[in-house]
PDB file of C-alpha atoms and ligand atoms in Angstrom:
ATOM      1  CA  MET Y   1      -5.736 -21.178  33.131  1.00 52.00           C
ATOM      2  CA  ARG Y   2      -6.908 -17.712  32.150  1.00 55.00           C
ATOM      3  CA  ILE Y   3     -10.340 -17.755  30.607  1.00 61.00           C
ATOM      4  CA  GLY Y   4     -11.085 -14.788  28.399  1.00 60.00           C
ATOM      5  CA  LYS Y   5      -7.537 -14.315  27.143  1.00 71.00           C
ATOM      6  CA  ILE Y   6      -7.046 -17.794  25.710  1.00 84.00           C
ATOM      7  CA  LEU Y   7     -10.273 -19.735  25.984  1.00 88.00           C
ATOM      8  CA  ASP Y   8     -14.019 -19.425  26.036  1.00 90.00           C
ATOM      9  CA  VAL Y   9     -15.905 -21.867  28.238  1.00 94.00           C
ATOM     10  CA  VAL Y  10     -19.245 -23.290  27.185  1.00 96.00           C
ATOM     11  CA  GLU Y  11     -21.379 -24.301  30.152  1.00 96.00           C
ATOM     12  CA  ALA Y  12     -24.436 -26.559  30.089  1.00 98.00           C
ATOM     13  CA  PRO Y  13     -26.430 -28.764  32.491  1.00 98.00           C
ATOM     14  CA  ASP Y  14     -24.917 -32.246  32.845  1.00 97.00           C
ATOM     15  CA  ILE Y  15     -27.784 -33.851  30.954  1.00 98.00           C
ATOM     16  CA  ILE Y  16     -26.449 -32.120  27.844  1.00 98.00           C
ATOM     17  CA  GLY Y  17     -23.056 -33.760  28.373  1.00 98.00           C
ATOM     18  CA  LYS Y  18     -24.657 -37.194  28.538  1.00 97.00           C
ATOM     19  CA  ALA Y  19     -26.794 -36.424  25.502  1.00 98.00           C
ATOM     20  CA  MET Y  20     -23.747 -35.299  23.514  1.00 97.00           C
ATOM     21  CA  LEU Y  21     -21.932 -38.563  24.298  1.00 97.00           C
ATOM     22  CA  ALA Y  22     -25.038 -40.524  23.290  1.00 97.00           C
ATOM     23  CA  LEU Y  23     -25.409 -38.513  20.077  1.00 95.00           C
ATOM     24  CA  GLY Y  24     -21.821 -39.422  19.326  1.00 93.00           C
ATOM     25  CA  THR Y  25     -21.275 -37.000  16.454  1.00 92.00           C
ATOM     26  CA  ASN Y  26     -18.869 -34.587  18.139  1.00 91.00           C
ATOM     27  CA  PRO Y  27     -15.368 -35.968  18.740  1.00 92.00           C
ATOM     28  CA  VAL Y  28     -14.411 -33.445  21.438  1.00 96.00           C
ATOM     29  CA  PRO Y  29     -14.337 -34.261  25.170  1.00 97.00           C
ATOM     30  CA  HIS Y  30     -15.952 -32.135  27.854  1.00 98.00           C
ATOM     31  CA  ILE Y  31     -15.299 -31.474  31.521  1.00 97.00           C
ATOM     32  CA  VAL Y  32     -17.784 -32.865  34.036  1.00 97.00           C
ATOM     33  CA  THR Y  33     -18.231 -30.870  37.254  1.00 94.00           C
ATOM     34  CA  PRO Y  34     -20.361 -33.080  39.540  1.00 94.00           C
ATOM     35  CA  ASP Y  35     -20.560 -30.477  42.321  1.00 92.00           C
ATOM     36  CA  ASP Y  36     -22.895 -28.187  40.403  1.00 92.00           C
ATOM     37  CA  ALA Y  37     -24.138 -30.734  37.835  1.00 96.00           C
ATOM     38  CA  THR Y  38     -22.654 -28.856  34.909  1.00 96.00           C
ATOM     39  CA  VAL Y  39     -20.468 -29.755  31.975  1.00 97.00           C
ATOM     40  CA  HIS Y  40     -18.034 -27.520  30.116  1.00 97.00           C
ATOM     41  CA  TRP Y  41     -16.427 -27.429  26.704  1.00 97.00           C
ATOM     42  CA  LEU Y  42     -13.338 -25.379  25.946  1.00 95.00           C
ATOM     43  CA  LEU Y  43     -13.170 -23.289  22.779  1.00 94.00           C
ATOM     44  CA  PRO Y  44     -10.462 -21.025  21.411  1.00 93.00           C
ATOM     45  CA  ARG Y  45     -11.092 -17.428  22.448  1.00 91.00           C
ATOM     46  CA  GLY Y  46     -13.731 -15.787  20.303  1.00 91.00           C
ATOM     47  CA  ALA Y  47     -14.781 -18.940  18.446  1.00 93.00           C
ATOM     48  CA  ALA Y  48     -18.430 -18.750  19.504  1.00 91.00           C
ATOM     49  CA  HIS Y  49     -18.646 -15.128  18.345  1.00 90.00           C
ATOM     50  CA  ARG Y  50     -17.963 -16.202  14.801  1.00 92.00           C
ATOM     51  CA  ARG Y  51     -21.473 -17.661  14.724  1.00 93.00           C
ATOM     52  CA  PRO Y  52     -23.423 -15.383  17.084  1.00 93.00           C
ATOM     53  CA  TRP Y  53     -27.000 -16.322  16.214  1.00 95.00           C
ATOM     54  CA  PRO Y  54     -26.736 -20.140  16.559  1.00 96.00           C
ATOM     55  CA  TRP Y  55     -25.274 -19.618  20.030  1.00 96.00           C
ATOM     56  CA  ALA Y  56     -27.763 -16.882  20.979  1.00 95.00           C
ATOM     57  CA  ARG Y  57     -30.795 -19.022  20.132  1.00 96.00           C
ATOM     58  CA  ILE Y  58     -29.804 -21.637  22.724  1.00 97.00           C
ATOM     59  CA  SER Y  59     -28.355 -19.174  25.250  1.00 96.00           C
ATOM     60  CA  ARG Y  60     -31.072 -20.020  27.760  1.00 96.00           C
ATOM     61  CA  TYR Y  61     -29.717 -23.571  27.990  1.00 97.00           C
ATOM     62  CA  VAL Y  62     -26.064 -23.254  27.052  1.00 97.00           C
ATOM     63  CA  ARG Y  63     -23.935 -20.310  28.131  1.00 95.00           C
ATOM     64  CA  VAL Y  64     -20.740 -19.065  26.560  1.00 93.00           C
ATOM     65  CA  ARG Y  65     -18.606 -17.659  29.329  1.00 89.00           C
ATOM     66  CA  THR Y  66     -15.875 -15.302  28.250  1.00 81.00           C
ATOM     67  CA  SER Y  67     -15.164 -13.412  31.435  1.00 76.00           C
ATOM     68  CA  LEU Y  68     -14.389 -16.041  34.054  1.00 68.00           C
ATOM     69  CA  ALA Y  69     -11.255 -14.970  35.834  1.00 65.00           C
ATOM     70  CA  GLU Y  70     -10.137 -18.536  36.321  1.00 72.00           C
ATOM     71  CA  PHE Y  71     -11.435 -21.956  35.507  1.00 78.00           C
ATOM     72  CA  GLY Y  72      -9.915 -25.142  36.876  1.00 84.00           C
ATOM     73  CA  ILE Y  73      -9.115 -27.576  34.099  1.00 90.00           C
ATOM     74  CA  PRO Y  74      -8.563 -31.121  35.349  1.00 92.00           C
ATOM     75  CA  GLY Y  75      -5.607 -33.181  34.161  1.00 92.00           C
ATOM     76  CA  THR Y  76      -6.438 -34.749  30.817  1.00 92.00           C
ATOM     77  CA  ASP Y  77      -6.028 -38.293  32.166  1.00 93.00           C
ATOM     78  CA  LEU Y  78      -8.551 -37.692  34.947  1.00 95.00           C
ATOM     79  CA  THR Y  79     -11.730 -39.383  33.711  1.00 96.00           C
ATOM     80  CA  ASP Y  80     -13.651 -40.166  36.881  1.00 95.00           C
ATOM     81  CA  GLY Y  81     -14.153 -39.098  40.452  1.00 89.00           C
ATOM     82  CA  PRO Y  82     -16.141 -36.789  42.666  1.00 93.00           C
ATOM     83  CA  GLY Y  83     -14.270 -33.724  41.412  1.00 93.00           C
ATOM     84  CA  PRO Y  84     -14.050 -32.201  37.933  1.00 95.00           C
ATOM     85  CA  HIS Y  85     -12.925 -34.698  35.297  1.00 97.00           C
ATOM     86  CA  TRP Y  86     -12.984 -35.264  31.555  1.00 97.00           C
ATOM     87  CA  ALA Y  87     -15.578 -37.266  29.621  1.00 97.00           C
ATOM     88  CA  TYR Y  88     -14.226 -38.555  26.322  1.00 97.00           C
ATOM     89  CA  PRO Y  89     -16.529 -39.466  23.439  1.00 96.00           C
ATOM     90  CA  GLU Y  90     -16.200 -42.743  21.620  1.00 93.00           C
ATOM     91  CA  GLY Y  91     -13.891 -42.329  18.677  1.00 89.00           C
ATOM     92  CA  TRP Y  92     -12.031 -39.447  20.269  1.00 93.00           C
ATOM     93  CA  GLY Y  93      -9.287 -38.455  17.880  1.00 85.00           C
ATOM     94  CA  GLY Y  94      -7.158 -36.341  20.214  1.00 91.00           C
ATOM     95  CA  GLY Y  95      -7.477 -32.702  21.112  1.00 92.00           C
ATOM     96  CA  HIS Y  96      -9.428 -30.982  23.872  1.00 94.00           C
ATOM     97  CA  LEU Y  97     -10.744 -27.852  22.166  1.00 95.00           C
ATOM     98  CA  ALA Y  98     -14.093 -27.677  20.441  1.00 96.00           C
ATOM     99  CA  ASP Y  99     -14.902 -25.109  17.744  1.00 94.00           C
ATOM    100  CA  GLU Y 100     -17.877 -22.883  16.893  1.00 93.00           C
ATOM    101  CA  TRP Y 101     -19.674 -25.786  15.164  1.00 94.00           C
ATOM    102  CA  LEU Y 102     -20.150 -27.475  18.528  1.00 96.00           C
ATOM    103  CA  VAL Y 103     -23.332 -25.405  18.699  1.00 97.00           C
ATOM    104  CA  GLU Y 104     -25.060 -27.589  16.095  1.00 97.00           C
ATOM    105  CA  ASP Y 105     -24.970 -30.701  18.262  1.00 97.00           C
ATOM    106  CA  LEU Y 106     -25.660 -28.712  21.425  1.00 98.00           C
ATOM    107  CA  ALA Y 107     -28.825 -27.354  19.817  1.00 97.00           C
ATOM    108  CA  VAL Y 108     -30.009 -30.879  19.001  1.00 97.00           C
ATOM    109  CA  CYS Y 109     -29.401 -32.041  22.577  1.00 98.00           C
ATOM    110  CA  ALA Y 110     -30.972 -28.910  24.093  1.00 97.00           C
ATOM    111  CA  LEU Y 111     -34.103 -29.417  21.996  1.00 97.00           C
ATOM    112  CA  MET Y 112     -34.336 -33.068  23.063  1.00 97.00           C
ATOM    113  CA  HIS Y 113     -33.919 -32.410  26.786  1.00 97.00           C
ATOM    114  CA  LEU Y 114     -34.461 -28.766  27.681  1.00 96.00           C
ATOM    115  CA  GLY Y 115     -36.760 -26.984  25.262  1.00 94.00           C
ATOM    116  CA  GLN Y 116     -37.264 -24.937  22.130  1.00 94.00           C
ATOM    117  CA  PRO Y 117     -34.588 -22.580  20.832  1.00 96.00           C
ATOM    118  CA  ALA Y 118     -35.338 -18.865  20.569  1.00 96.00           C
ATOM    119  CA  GLN Y 119     -36.735 -17.280  17.426  1.00 94.00           C
ATOM    120  CA  ARG Y 120     -35.562 -14.078  15.847  1.00 92.00           C
ATOM    121  CA  CYS Y 121     -37.221 -10.810  16.811  1.00 92.00           C
ATOM    122  CA  GLU Y 122     -37.912  -8.702  13.704  1.00 88.00           C
ATOM    123  CA  LEU Y 123     -37.137  -5.489  15.582  1.00 90.00           C
ATOM    124  CA  CYS Y 124     -33.947  -6.217  17.525  1.00 92.00           C
ATOM    125  CA  PRO Y 125     -31.079  -8.725  17.554  1.00 90.00           C
ATOM    126  CA  GLU Y 126     -31.926 -10.308  20.919  1.00 93.00           C
ATOM    127  CA  PRO Y 127     -33.279 -13.882  21.037  1.00 95.00           C
ATOM    128  CA  LEU Y 128     -37.052 -14.133  21.323  1.00 95.00           C
ATOM    129  CA  TRP Y 129     -38.283 -16.912  23.635  1.00 94.00           C
ATOM    130  CA  ALA Y 130     -41.671 -18.470  23.135  1.00 86.00           C
ATOM    131  CA  GLU Y 131     -43.356 -16.814  26.131  1.00 86.00           C
ATOM    132  CA  ASP Y 132     -41.869 -13.347  25.458  1.00 85.00           C
ATOM    133  CA  GLY Y 133     -43.367 -12.579  22.093  1.00 84.00           C
ATOM    134  CA  VAL Y 134     -46.397 -10.838  20.711  1.00 85.00           C
ATOM    135  CA  ARG Y 135     -47.621 -10.886  17.134  1.00 85.00           C
ATOM    136  CA  VAL Y 136     -47.713  -7.534  15.416  1.00 83.00           C
ATOM    137  CA  VAL Y 137     -48.693  -6.278  12.007  1.00 79.00           C
ATOM    138  CA  LEU Y 138     -45.853  -4.252  10.579  1.00 67.00           C
ATOM    139  CA  PRO Y 139     -46.131  -1.629   7.826  1.00 64.00           C
ATOM    140  CA  ARG Y 140     -46.072  -3.016   4.307  1.00 56.00           C
ATOM    141  CA  SER Y 141     -42.905  -1.180   3.447  1.00 54.00           C
ATOM    142  CA  SER Y 142     -40.879  -3.176   5.934  1.00 53.00           C
ATOM    143  CA  LEU Y 143     -42.390  -6.481   4.851  1.00 50.00           C
ATOM    144  CA  GLN Y 144     -41.238  -6.783   1.311  1.00 57.00           C
ATOM    145  CA  LYS Y 145     -39.132  -9.792   2.109  1.00 58.00           C
ATOM    146  CA  LEU Y 146     -41.553 -11.437   4.511  1.00 55.00           C
ATOM    147  CA  SER Y 147     -44.114 -13.989   3.469  1.00 57.00           C
ATOM    148  CA  SER Y 148     -46.662 -12.962   6.088  1.00 64.00           C
ATOM    149  CA  ASP Y 149     -47.734  -9.539   7.294  1.00 71.00           C
ATOM    150  CA  THR Y 150     -47.614 -10.501  10.961  1.00 80.00           C
ATOM    151  CA  VAL Y 151     -44.377 -11.199  12.760  1.00 84.00           C
ATOM    152  CA  ARG Y 152     -43.411 -12.165  16.276  1.00 88.00           C
ATOM    153  CA  VAL Y 153     -41.409  -9.610  18.227  1.00 92.00           C
ATOM    154  CA  HIS Y 154     -40.604  -8.876  21.868  1.00 93.00           C
ATOM    155  CA  ALA Y 155     -43.515  -7.213  23.666  1.00 91.00           C
ATOM    156  CA  GLN Y 156     -41.123  -4.414  24.663  1.00 91.00           C
ATOM    157  CA  CYS Y 157     -39.923  -3.955  21.078  1.00 91.00           C
ATOM    158  CA  ALA Y 158     -43.537  -3.720  19.900  1.00 90.00           C
ATOM    159  CA  ARG Y 159     -44.293  -1.032  22.522  1.00 90.00           C
ATOM    160  CA  THR Y 160     -41.176   0.942  21.601  1.00 90.00           C
ATOM    161  CA  GLN Y 161     -42.010   0.765  17.911  1.00 85.00           C
ATOM    162  CA  ALA Y 162     -45.647   1.727  18.501  1.00 84.00           C
ATOM    163  CA  SER Y 163     -44.750   4.793  20.565  1.00 85.00           C
ATOM    164  CA  ARG Y 164     -42.222   5.832  17.935  1.00 83.00           C
ATOM    165  CA  ASP Y 165     -44.989   5.626  15.318  1.00 77.00           C
ATOM    166  CA  ARG Y 166     -47.307   7.746  17.429  1.00 76.00           C
ATOM    167  CA  HIS Y 167     -44.692  10.458  17.399  1.00 70.00           C
ATOM    168  CA  CYS Y 168     -43.736  10.153  13.761  1.00 63.00           C
ATOM    169  CA  GLY Y 169     -46.986   9.547  11.951  1.00 52.00           C
ATOM    170  CA  PRO Y 170     -50.085   7.391  11.769  1.00 49.00           C
ATOM    171  CA  SER Y 171     -49.889   4.188  13.742  1.00 46.00           C
ATOM    172  CA  THR Y 172     -49.615   1.154  11.542  1.00 50.00           C
ATOM    173  CA  HIS Y 173     -48.975  -1.385  14.272  1.00 53.00           C
ATOM    174  CA  HIS Y 174     -51.661  -3.573  15.686  1.00 56.00           C
ATOM    175  CA  ILE Y 175     -50.687  -5.816  18.518  1.00 57.00           C
ATOM    176  CA  THR Y 176     -52.710  -8.996  18.262  1.00 54.00           C
ATOM    177  CA  THR Y 177     -51.053 -11.100  20.968  1.00 51.00           C
TER     178      THR Y 177
HETATM  179 ZN1   ZN Z   1     -36.905  -7.479  20.081  1.00 74.86          ZN
END
């Protein structure tokens, strides 16, 4: 099966597979790969990219793989064994492909078992993980829609912005870590 042309593969630690079955709100089966303790969901190509931020904020725990050359998909009646096999949720209604909304339940399970999702950085589109950020005071003009005058951003983004300000005018950024 060609991944990347037809399918995206969502990969997570096996504890997320167990948690998804226990949660019981997503009717789509996943593939268990005991060898490397991972589980995989199959999505139509490009599905995850329709909701980029919800996927990005859990990308530390759950990866969307779009460039695997090949991915072995076990026969759909294979539900046990030492090799890759399917795990079907209770109330499975048929079908083997998840959609972009899978991310909602994955986020719940990741929070329960693996950790906090990322926040948004105010200066770039990349996810901001708890240990990466610094608090900065941004100029008033860019804060009209924000309730507070300090925001969390990547340390690197804060440095880039501060050096840009030094070149373009008075510095209005105060890093307060
Ligand atoms: Zn940033």
